[in-house]
Amino acid sequence: TYKKRDPVDVPYQTGQLHPAIRVADLLQHITQMKCAEGYGFKEEYESFFEGQSAPWDSAKKDENRMKNRYGNIIAYDHSRVRLQPIEGELNSDYINGNYIDGYHRPNHYIATQGPMQETIYDFWRMVWHENTASIVMVTNLVEVGRVRIF
């Protein structure tokens, strides 16, 4: 089962939208982007919006700040994963994770940070509650001599 979420009006600037490219036109598009030594790719990349593009009030609560590995990579409210609350524990529904739509599959994926010692229990609660079949790590386990998972 997929969870539907209501559309959200985002009062923040979201940058220029990039039109969809039909599969039949993909090779031609890539060829055009490669012209001028790849300047098309650089120009498109630089047009992406950087910064906050939606509210993240839950992530900024004092009691949730320690659950974010980095202060600038936090969960947006409109698409965040909400854990089942633990009775008697305020803010126990927060984890730094957001749903991501797949092709014709709303909320099919979850992007989350690697668990920290303080959040490992929440991470496995999320995996269990969401009935997760696969976990993929898309960063290095160790970066600049620092282990990414507690």
CSV table of N, CA and C in Angstrom, one decimal:
chain,number,residue,atom,x,y,z
A,1,THR,N,0.8,-1.2,0.0
A,1,THR,CA,0.0,0.0,0.0
A,1,THR,C,0.9,1.2,0.0
A,2,TYR,N,0.4,2.2,-0.7
A,2,TYR,CA,1.1,3.5,-0.8
A,2,TYR,C,0.3,4.5,-0.1
A,3,LYS,N,1.0,5.4,0.6
A,3,LYS,CA,0.3,6.5,1.3
A,3,LYS,C,0.2,7.7,0.4
A,4,LYS,N,-1.0,8.2,0.3
A,4,LYS,CA,-1.3,9.4,-0.5
A,4,LYS,C,-1.0,10.6,0.5
A,5,ARG,N,-0.5,11.6,-0.1
A,5,ARG,CA,-0.3,12.8,0.7
A,5,ARG,C,-1.0,14.0,-0.1
A,6,ASP,N,-1.6,14.9,0.7
A,6,ASP,CA,-2.2,16.0,0.0
A,6,ASP,C,-1.2,16.9,-0.6
A,7,PRO,N,-1.6,17.6,-1.7
A,7,PRO,CA,-0.7,18.6,-2.3
A,7,PRO,C,-0.4,19.7,-1.3
A,8,VAL,N,0.8,20.3,-1.4
A,8,VAL,CA,1.2,21.3,-0.4
A,8,VAL,C,1.5,22.6,-1.2
A,9,ASP,N,1.0,23.7,-0.8
A,9,ASP,CA,1.4,25.0,-1.3
A,9,ASP,C,2.7,25.4,-0.6
A,10,VAL,N,3.7,25.5,-1.3
A,10,VAL,CA,5.0,25.9,-0.7
A,10,VAL,C,5.3,27.3,-0.9
A,11,PRO,N,5.3,28.1,0.1
A,11,PRO,CA,5.5,29.6,0.0
A,11,PRO,C,7.0,30.0,-0.3
A,12,TYR,N,7.8,29.0,-0.5
A,12,TYR,CA,9.2,29.3,-0.7
A,12,TYR,C,9.6,29.2,-2.2
A,13,GLN,N,10.6,29.9,-2.6
A,13,GLN,CA,11.1,29.9,-4.0
A,13,GLN,C,11.6,28.4,-4.3
A,14,THR,N,11.1,27.9,-5.4
A,14,THR,CA,11.6,26.5,-5.7
A,14,THR,C,12.5,26.5,-6.9
A,15,GLY,N,12.8,27.6,-7.5
A,15,GLY,CA,13.7,27.6,-8.6
A,15,GLY,C,13.0,27.3,-9.9
A,16,GLN,N,13.7,27.3,-11.0
A,16,GLN,CA,13.1,27.1,-12.3
A,16,GLN,C,12.8,25.6,-12.4
A,17,LEU,N,11.6,25.3,-13.0
A,17,LEU,CA,11.2,23.9,-13.2
A,17,LEU,C,11.9,23.4,-14.5
A,18,HIS,N,12.3,22.2,-14.6
A,18,HIS,CA,12.9,21.7,-15.8
A,18,HIS,C,11.9,20.7,-16.4
A,19,PRO,N,11.6,20.9,-17.6
A,19,PRO,CA,10.6,20.1,-18.3
A,19,PRO,C,11.0,18.7,-18.4
A,20,ALA,N,10.0,17.8,-18.4
A,20,ALA,CA,10.3,16.4,-18.6
A,20,ALA,C,10.8,16.1,-20.0
A,21,ILE,N,11.6,15.1,-20.1
A,21,ILE,CA,12.2,14.8,-21.4
A,21,ILE,C,11.7,13.4,-21.8
A,22,ARG,N,11.1,13.3,-23.0
A,22,ARG,CA,10.6,12.0,-23.5
A,22,ARG,C,11.8,11.1,-23.7
A,23,VAL,N,11.6,9.8,-23.5
A,23,VAL,CA,12.7,8.8,-23.7
A,23,VAL,C,13.2,8.9,-25.1
A,24,ALA,N,12.2,9.1,-26.1
A,24,ALA,CA,12.6,9.2,-27.5
A,24,ALA,C,13.5,10.3,-27.8
A,25,ASP,N,13.4,11.4,-27.0
A,25,ASP,CA,14.2,12.6,-27.2
A,25,ASP,C,15.5,12.7,-26.3
A,26,LEU,N,15.7,11.7,-25.5
A,26,LEU,CA,16.8,11.7,-24.5
A,26,LEU,C,18.2,11.8,-25.1
A,27,LEU,N,18.4,11.0,-26.1
A,27,LEU,CA,19.8,11.1,-26.8
A,27,LEU,C,20.0,12.4,-27.4
A,28,GLN,N,19.0,13.0,-28.0
A,28,GLN,CA,19.2,14.3,-28.6
A,28,GLN,C,19.5,15.4,-27.5
A,29,HIS,N,18.7,15.3,-26.4
A,29,HIS,CA,18.9,16.2,-25.3
A,29,HIS,C,20.3,16.1,-24.7
A,30,ILE,N,20.8,14.9,-24.5
A,30,ILE,CA,22.1,14.7,-23.9
A,30,ILE,C,23.2,15.3,-24.9
A,31,THR,N,23.0,15.0,-26.2
A,31,THR,CA,23.9,15.6,-27.2
A,31,THR,C,24.0,17.1,-27.1
A,32,GLN,N,22.8,17.7,-27.0
A,32,GLN,CA,22.8,19.2,-26.9
A,32,GLN,C,23.4,19.6,-25.6
A,33,MET,N,23.2,19.0,-24.5
A,33,MET,CA,23.8,19.4,-23.3
A,33,MET,C,25.3,19.2,-23.3
A,34,LYS,N,25.9,18.3,-24.1
A,34,LYS,CA,27.3,18.1,-24.2
A,34,LYS,C,28.0,19.2,-25.0
A,35,CYS,N,27.3,19.9,-25.8
A,35,CYS,CA,27.9,20.9,-26.7
A,35,CYS,C,28.6,21.9,-25.8
A,36,ALA,N,29.5,22.6,-26.4
A,36,ALA,CA,30.3,23.6,-25.6
A,36,ALA,C,30.9,23.0,-24.4
A,37,GLU,N,31.5,21.9,-24.5
A,37,GLU,CA,32.3,21.2,-23.4
A,37,GLU,C,31.4,21.0,-22.2
A,38,GLY,N,30.2,20.6,-22.4
A,38,GLY,CA,29.3,20.2,-21.3
A,38,GLY,C,28.7,21.4,-20.6
A,39,TYR,N,28.8,22.6,-21.2
A,39,TYR,CA,28.3,23.8,-20.5
A,39,TYR,C,26.8,23.7,-20.2
A,40,GLY,N,26.0,23.0,-21.1
A,40,GLY,CA,24.6,22.8,-20.8
A,40,GLY,C,24.3,22.1,-19.5
A,41,PHE,N,25.1,21.1,-19.2
A,41,PHE,CA,24.9,20.4,-17.9
A,41,PHE,C,25.2,21.3,-16.7
A,42,LYS,N,26.3,22.1,-16.9
A,42,LYS,CA,26.7,23.0,-15.8
A,42,LYS,C,25.7,24.1,-15.6
A,43,GLU,N,25.1,24.6,-16.7
A,43,GLU,CA,24.1,25.7,-16.6
A,43,GLU,C,22.8,25.1,-16.0
A,44,GLU,N,22.4,23.9,-16.3
A,44,GLU,CA,21.2,23.3,-15.7
A,44,GLU,C,21.5,23.1,-14.2
A,45,TYR,N,22.6,22.5,-13.9
A,45,TYR,CA,22.9,22.2,-12.5
A,45,TYR,C,22.9,23.5,-11.7
A,46,GLU,N,23.5,24.6,-12.2
A,46,GLU,CA,23.5,25.8,-11.5
A,46,GLU,C,22.2,26.5,-11.3
A,47,SER,N,21.2,26.1,-12.1
A,47,SER,CA,19.9,26.7,-12.1
A,47,SER,C,19.0,26.1,-10.9
A,48,PHE,N,19.5,24.9,-10.4
A,48,PHE,CA,18.7,24.3,-9.3
A,48,PHE,C,18.8,25.2,-8.1
A,49,PHE,N,17.7,25.2,-7.4
A,49,PHE,CA,17.5,26.1,-6.2
A,49,PHE,C,18.3,25.5,-5.0
A,50,GLU,N,19.0,26.3,-4.3
A,50,GLU,CA,19.8,25.8,-3.1
A,50,GLU,C,19.1,26.5,-1.9
A,51,GLY,N,19.0,25.8,-0.8
A,51,GLY,CA,18.5,26.3,0.4
A,51,GLY,C,17.2,25.7,0.7
A,52,GLN,N,16.5,26.3,1.7
A,52,GLN,CA,15.3,25.8,2.2
A,52,GLN,C,14.2,26.1,1.2
A,53,SER,N,13.4,25.1,0.8
A,53,SER,CA,12.3,25.3,-0.1
A,53,SER,C,10.9,24.9,0.5
A,54,ALA,N,10.9,24.5,1.8
A,54,ALA,CA,9.6,24.2,2.4
A,54,ALA,C,9.9,24.3,3.9
A,55,PRO,N,8.8,24.3,4.7
A,55,PRO,CA,8.9,24.4,6.2
A,55,PRO,C,9.5,23.1,6.7
A,56,TRP,N,10.3,23.3,7.8
A,56,TRP,CA,10.9,22.1,8.5
A,56,TRP,C,10.8,22.3,10.0
A,57,ASP,N,9.7,22.7,10.5
A,57,ASP,CA,9.4,23.1,11.9
A,57,ASP,C,9.7,21.9,12.8
A,58,SER,N,9.3,20.7,12.5
A,58,SER,CA,9.5,19.6,13.4
A,58,SER,C,10.9,19.3,13.6
A,59,ALA,N,11.7,19.4,12.5
A,59,ALA,CA,13.2,19.1,12.6
A,59,ALA,C,13.9,20.1,13.4
A,60,LYS,N,13.4,21.3,13.5
A,60,LYS,CA,14.0,22.4,14.2
A,60,LYS,C,13.6,22.5,15.7
A,61,LYS,N,12.7,21.7,16.1
A,61,LYS,CA,12.3,21.7,17.6
A,61,LYS,C,13.5,21.3,18.4
A,62,ASP,N,13.7,21.9,19.5
A,62,ASP,CA,14.9,21.6,20.4
A,62,ASP,C,15.0,20.1,20.6
A,63,GLU,N,13.9,19.5,20.9
A,63,GLU,CA,14.0,18.0,21.3
A,63,GLU,C,14.3,17.1,20.1
A,64,ASN,N,14.2,17.7,18.8
A,64,ASN,CA,14.6,16.9,17.7
A,64,ASN,C,15.9,17.2,17.0
A,65,ARG,N,16.5,18.3,17.4
A,65,ARG,CA,17.8,18.8,16.8
A,65,ARG,C,18.8,17.7,16.9
A,66,MET,N,18.9,17.0,18.0
A,66,MET,CA,20.0,16.0,18.2
A,66,MET,C,19.8,14.8,17.3
A,67,LYS,N,18.6,14.7,16.7
A,67,LYS,CA,18.3,13.6,15.9
A,67,LYS,C,18.7,13.8,14.4
A,68,ASN,N,19.2,15.0,14.1
A,68,ASN,CA,19.7,15.4,12.8
A,68,ASN,C,21.2,15.3,12.8
A,69,ARG,N,21.8,14.5,12.0
A,69,ARG,CA,23.3,14.4,11.9
A,69,ARG,C,23.9,15.7,11.5
A,70,TYR,N,23.3,16.5,10.6
A,70,TYR,CA,23.8,17.8,10.2
A,70,TYR,C,22.7,18.8,10.3
A,71,GLY,N,23.0,20.0,10.7
A,71,GLY,CA,22.1,21.1,10.9
A,71,GLY,C,21.4,21.6,9.6
A,72,ASN,N,22.1,21.3,8.4
A,72,ASN,CA,21.6,21.8,7.2
A,72,ASN,C,20.9,20.8,6.3
A,73,ILE,N,20.8,19.5,6.8
A,73,ILE,CA,20.2,18.5,6.0
A,73,ILE,C,19.1,17.9,6.9
A,74,ILE,N,17.9,18.4,6.8
A,74,ILE,CA,16.9,18.0,7.8
A,74,ILE,C,15.6,17.8,7.0
A,75,ALA,N,14.6,17.1,7.7
A,75,ALA,CA,13.4,16.7,7.0
A,75,ALA,C,12.4,17.8,6.9
A,76,TYR,N,11.9,18.0,5.6
A,76,TYR,CA,10.8,18.9,5.4
A,76,TYR,C,9.5,18.3,6.0
A,77,ASP,N,8.6,19.2,6.6
A,77,ASP,CA,7.4,18.8,7.2
A,77,ASP,C,6.4,18.1,6.3
A,78,HIS,N,6.3,18.6,5.1
A,78,HIS,CA,5.2,18.0,4.2
A,78,HIS,C,5.4,16.6,3.8
A,79,SER,N,6.6,16.1,3.8
A,79,SER,CA,6.9,14.8,3.3
A,79,SER,C,7.7,13.9,4.3
A,80,ARG,N,7.8,14.4,5.5
A,80,ARG,CA,8.6,13.6,6.4
A,80,ARG,C,8.0,12.3,6.9
A,81,VAL,N,8.8,11.3,7.2
A,81,VAL,CA,8.3,10.1,7.7
A,81,VAL,C,7.9,10.3,9.1
A,82,ARG,N,6.7,9.9,9.5
A,82,ARG,CA,6.2,10.1,10.9
A,82,ARG,C,6.2,8.7,11.5
A,83,LEU,N,7.0,8.6,12.5
A,83,LEU,CA,7.1,7.3,13.3
A,83,LEU,C,5.8,7.2,14.1
A,84,GLN,N,5.4,5.9,14.4
A,84,GLN,CA,4.4,5.8,15.4
A,84,GLN,C,4.8,6.3,16.7
A,85,PRO,N,4.1,7.2,17.3
A,85,PRO,CA,4.5,7.7,18.6
A,85,PRO,C,4.6,6.7,19.7
A,86,ILE,N,5.6,6.9,20.6
A,86,ILE,CA,5.8,6.0,21.7
A,86,ILE,C,5.0,6.7,22.9
A,87,GLU,N,4.1,5.9,23.5
A,87,GLU,CA,3.3,6.4,24.6
A,87,GLU,C,4.1,7.1,25.7
A,88,GLY,N,3.8,8.3,26.0
A,88,GLY,CA,4.4,9.1,27.0
A,88,GLY,C,5.7,9.8,26.6
A,89,GLU,N,6.1,9.6,25.4
A,89,GLU,CA,7.3,10.3,24.9
A,89,GLU,C,6.9,11.3,23.8
A,90,LEU,N,7.1,12.6,24.2
A,90,LEU,CA,6.8,13.7,23.3
A,90,LEU,C,7.8,13.7,22.1
A,91,ASN,N,7.3,14.0,20.9
A,91,ASN,CA,8.2,14.1,19.7
A,91,ASN,C,8.8,12.8,19.4
A,92,SER,N,8.3,11.7,19.8
A,92,SER,CA,8.8,10.4,19.4
A,92,SER,C,8.5,10.0,18.0
A,93,ASP,N,7.7,10.8,17.3
A,93,ASP,CA,7.3,10.5,15.9
A,93,ASP,C,8.3,11.1,14.9
A,94,TYR,N,9.4,11.7,15.3
A,94,TYR,CA,10.3,12.4,14.4
A,94,TYR,C,11.5,11.5,14.1
A,95,ILE,N,11.8,11.4,12.8
A,95,ILE,CA,13.1,10.8,12.3
A,95,ILE,C,13.5,11.7,11.1
A,96,ASN,N,14.8,11.9,10.9
A,96,ASN,CA,15.2,12.6,9.8
A,96,ASN,C,15.1,11.8,8.5
A,97,GLY,N,13.9,11.7,8.0
A,97,GLY,CA,13.6,11.0,6.7
A,97,GLY,C,12.5,11.5,6.0
A,98,ASN,N,12.5,11.5,4.7
A,98,ASN,CA,11.4,12.0,3.9
A,98,ASN,C,11.0,11.0,2.8
A,99,TYR,N,9.7,10.9,2.5
A,99,TYR,CA,9.2,10.1,1.4
A,99,TYR,C,9.6,10.7,0.1
A,100,ILE,N,9.9,9.8,-0.9
A,100,ILE,CA,10.2,10.3,-2.2
A,100,ILE,C,9.3,9.4,-3.2
A,101,ASP,N,8.7,10.1,-4.1
A,101,ASP,CA,7.8,9.4,-5.1
A,101,ASP,C,8.7,8.6,-6.1
A,102,GLY,N,8.1,7.5,-6.4
A,102,GLY,CA,8.7,6.7,-7.6
A,102,GLY,C,7.8,7.0,-8.8
A,103,TYR,N,8.1,6.3,-9.9
A,103,TYR,CA,7.4,6.5,-11.1
A,103,TYR,C,6.0,5.9,-10.9
A,104,HIS,N,5.0,6.7,-10.9
A,104,HIS,CA,3.6,6.4,-10.6
A,104,HIS,C,3.4,5.7,-9.3
A,105,ARG,N,4.3,5.9,-8.3
A,105,ARG,CA,4.3,5.3,-7.0
A,105,ARG,C,4.5,6.4,-5.9
A,106,PRO,N,3.5,7.0,-5.5
A,106,PRO,CA,3.7,8.1,-4.4
A,106,PRO,C,4.3,7.5,-3.2
A,107,ASN,N,5.3,8.2,-2.6
A,107,ASN,CA,5.9,7.8,-1.3
A,107,ASN,C,6.6,6.4,-1.4
A,108,HIS,N,7.0,6.0,-2.5
A,108,HIS,CA,7.6,4.7,-2.7
A,108,HIS,C,9.0,4.5,-2.1
A,109,TYR,N,9.7,5.6,-2.0
A,109,TYR,CA,11.1,5.5,-1.4
A,109,TYR,C,11.1,6.4,-0.1
A,110,ILE,N,12.2,6.2,0.7
A,110,ILE,CA,12.5,7.0,1.8
A,110,ILE,C,13.9,7.4,1.8
A,111,ALA,N,14.2,8.6,1.9
A,111,ALA,CA,15.6,9.1,2.0
A,111,ALA,C,15.8,9.5,3.4
A,112,THR,N,16.8,8.9,4.1
A,112,THR,CA,17.1,9.2,5.5
A,112,THR,C,18.6,9.2,5.7
A,113,GLN,N,19.0,9.8,6.8
A,113,GLN,CA,20.4,9.8,7.1
A,113,GLN,C,20.8,8.5,7.7
A,114,GLY,N,22.1,8.2,7.7
A,114,GLY,CA,22.6,7.0,8.4
A,114,GLY,C,22.3,7.1,9.8
A,115,PRO,N,21.8,6.1,10.5
A,115,PRO,CA,21.5,6.2,11.9
A,115,PRO,C,22.7,6.5,12.8
A,116,MET,N,22.4,7.3,13.8
A,116,MET,CA,23.4,7.6,14.8
A,116,MET,C,23.1,6.8,16.0
A,117,GLN,N,24.0,6.8,17.0
A,117,GLN,CA,23.7,6.0,18.2
A,117,GLN,C,22.4,6.4,18.9
A,118,GLU,N,22.1,7.7,18.8
A,118,GLU,CA,20.9,8.3,19.4
A,118,GLU,C,19.6,7.9,18.6
A,119,THR,N,19.8,7.5,17.3
A,119,THR,CA,18.6,7.3,16.5
A,119,THR,C,18.5,5.9,15.9
A,120,ILE,N,19.4,5.0,16.3
A,120,ILE,CA,19.3,3.6,15.8
A,120,ILE,C,18.0,2.9,16.0
A,121,TYR,N,17.5,3.1,17.3
A,121,TYR,CA,16.2,2.5,17.6
A,121,TYR,C,15.1,3.1,16.7
A,122,ASP,N,15.1,4.4,16.5
A,122,ASP,CA,14.1,5.1,15.6
A,122,ASP,C,14.2,4.6,14.2
A,123,PHE,N,15.5,4.4,13.7
A,123,PHE,CA,15.7,3.9,12.4
A,123,PHE,C,15.1,2.5,12.2
A,124,TRP,N,15.3,1.6,13.1
A,124,TRP,CA,14.7,0.3,13.0
A,124,TRP,C,13.2,0.3,13.2
A,125,ARG,N,12.7,1.2,14.0
A,125,ARG,CA,11.2,1.4,14.1
A,125,ARG,C,10.6,1.8,12.7
A,126,MET,N,11.3,2.7,12.1
A,126,MET,CA,10.9,3.1,10.7
A,126,MET,C,10.9,2.0,9.7
A,127,VAL,N,12.0,1.2,9.7
A,127,VAL,CA,12.2,0.1,8.8
A,127,VAL,C,11.0,-0.9,9.0
A,128,TRP,N,10.7,-1.2,10.3
A,128,TRP,CA,9.7,-2.2,10.6
A,128,TRP,C,8.3,-1.6,10.2
A,129,HIS,N,8.0,-0.4,10.6
A,129,HIS,CA,6.7,0.2,10.4
A,129,HIS,C,6.4,0.4,8.9
A,130,GLU,N,7.4,0.7,8.1
A,130,GLU,CA,7.3,1.0,6.7
A,130,GLU,C,7.4,-0.3,5.9
A,131,ASN,N,7.6,-1.4,6.6
A,131,ASN,CA,7.7,-2.7,5.9
A,131,ASN,C,8.8,-2.7,4.8
A,132,THR,N,10.0,-2.1,5.1
A,132,THR,CA,11.0,-1.9,4.2
A,132,THR,C,11.7,-3.2,3.7
A,133,ALA,N,11.8,-3.4,2.4
A,133,ALA,CA,12.4,-4.6,1.9
A,133,ALA,C,13.8,-4.5,1.6
A,134,SER,N,14.3,-3.3,1.2
A,134,SER,CA,15.7,-3.0,0.9
A,134,SER,C,16.2,-1.7,1.5
A,135,ILE,N,17.4,-1.8,1.9
A,135,ILE,CA,18.1,-0.6,2.5
A,135,ILE,C,19.3,-0.4,1.6
A,136,VAL,N,19.5,0.8,1.0
A,136,VAL,CA,20.6,1.1,0.2
A,136,VAL,C,21.3,2.3,0.7
A,137,MET,N,22.6,2.2,0.9
A,137,MET,CA,23.4,3.3,1.4
A,137,MET,C,24.1,3.9,0.2
A,138,VAL,N,23.9,5.2,-0.1
A,138,VAL,CA,24.4,5.9,-1.2
A,138,VAL,C,25.6,6.8,-0.9
A,139,THR,N,26.2,6.7,0.3
A,139,THR,CA,27.4,7.4,0.6
A,139,THR,C,28.4,6.4,1.0
A,140,ASN,N,29.6,6.9,1.2
A,140,ASN,CA,30.7,6.0,1.7
A,140,ASN,C,30.5,5.7,3.1
A,141,LEU,N,30.9,4.6,3.6
A,141,LEU,CA,30.8,4.2,5.0
A,141,LEU,C,31.7,5.1,5.8
A,142,VAL,N,32.9,5.4,5.3
A,142,VAL,CA,33.9,6.3,5.9
A,142,VAL,C,34.2,7.4,5.0
A,143,GLU,N,34.1,8.6,5.4
A,143,GLU,CA,34.4,9.8,4.6
A,143,GLU,C,35.4,10.7,5.4
A,144,VAL,N,36.5,11.1,4.9
A,144,VAL,CA,37.5,11.9,5.5
A,144,VAL,C,37.8,11.4,6.9
A,145,GLY,N,38.0,10.0,7.0
A,145,GLY,CA,38.3,9.4,8.2
A,145,GLY,C,37.2,9.3,9.2
A,146,ARG,N,36.0,9.7,8.9
A,146,ARG,CA,34.9,9.7,9.8
A,146,ARG,C,33.9,8.6,9.4
A,147,VAL,N,33.5,7.7,10.4
A,147,VAL,CA,32.5,6.7,10.1
A,147,VAL,C,31.2,7.3,10.0
A,148,ARG,N,30.4,7.0,9.0
A,148,ARG,CA,29.1,7.6,8.7
A,148,ARG,C,28.0,7.0,9.6
A,149,ILE,N,28.1,5.8,10.0
A,149,ILE,CA,27.1,5.2,10.8
A,149,ILE,C,27.7,4.9,12.2
A,150,PHE,N,27.2,5.6,13.2
A,150,PHE,CA,27.7,5.7,14.5
A,150,PHE,C,28.9,4.8,14.6
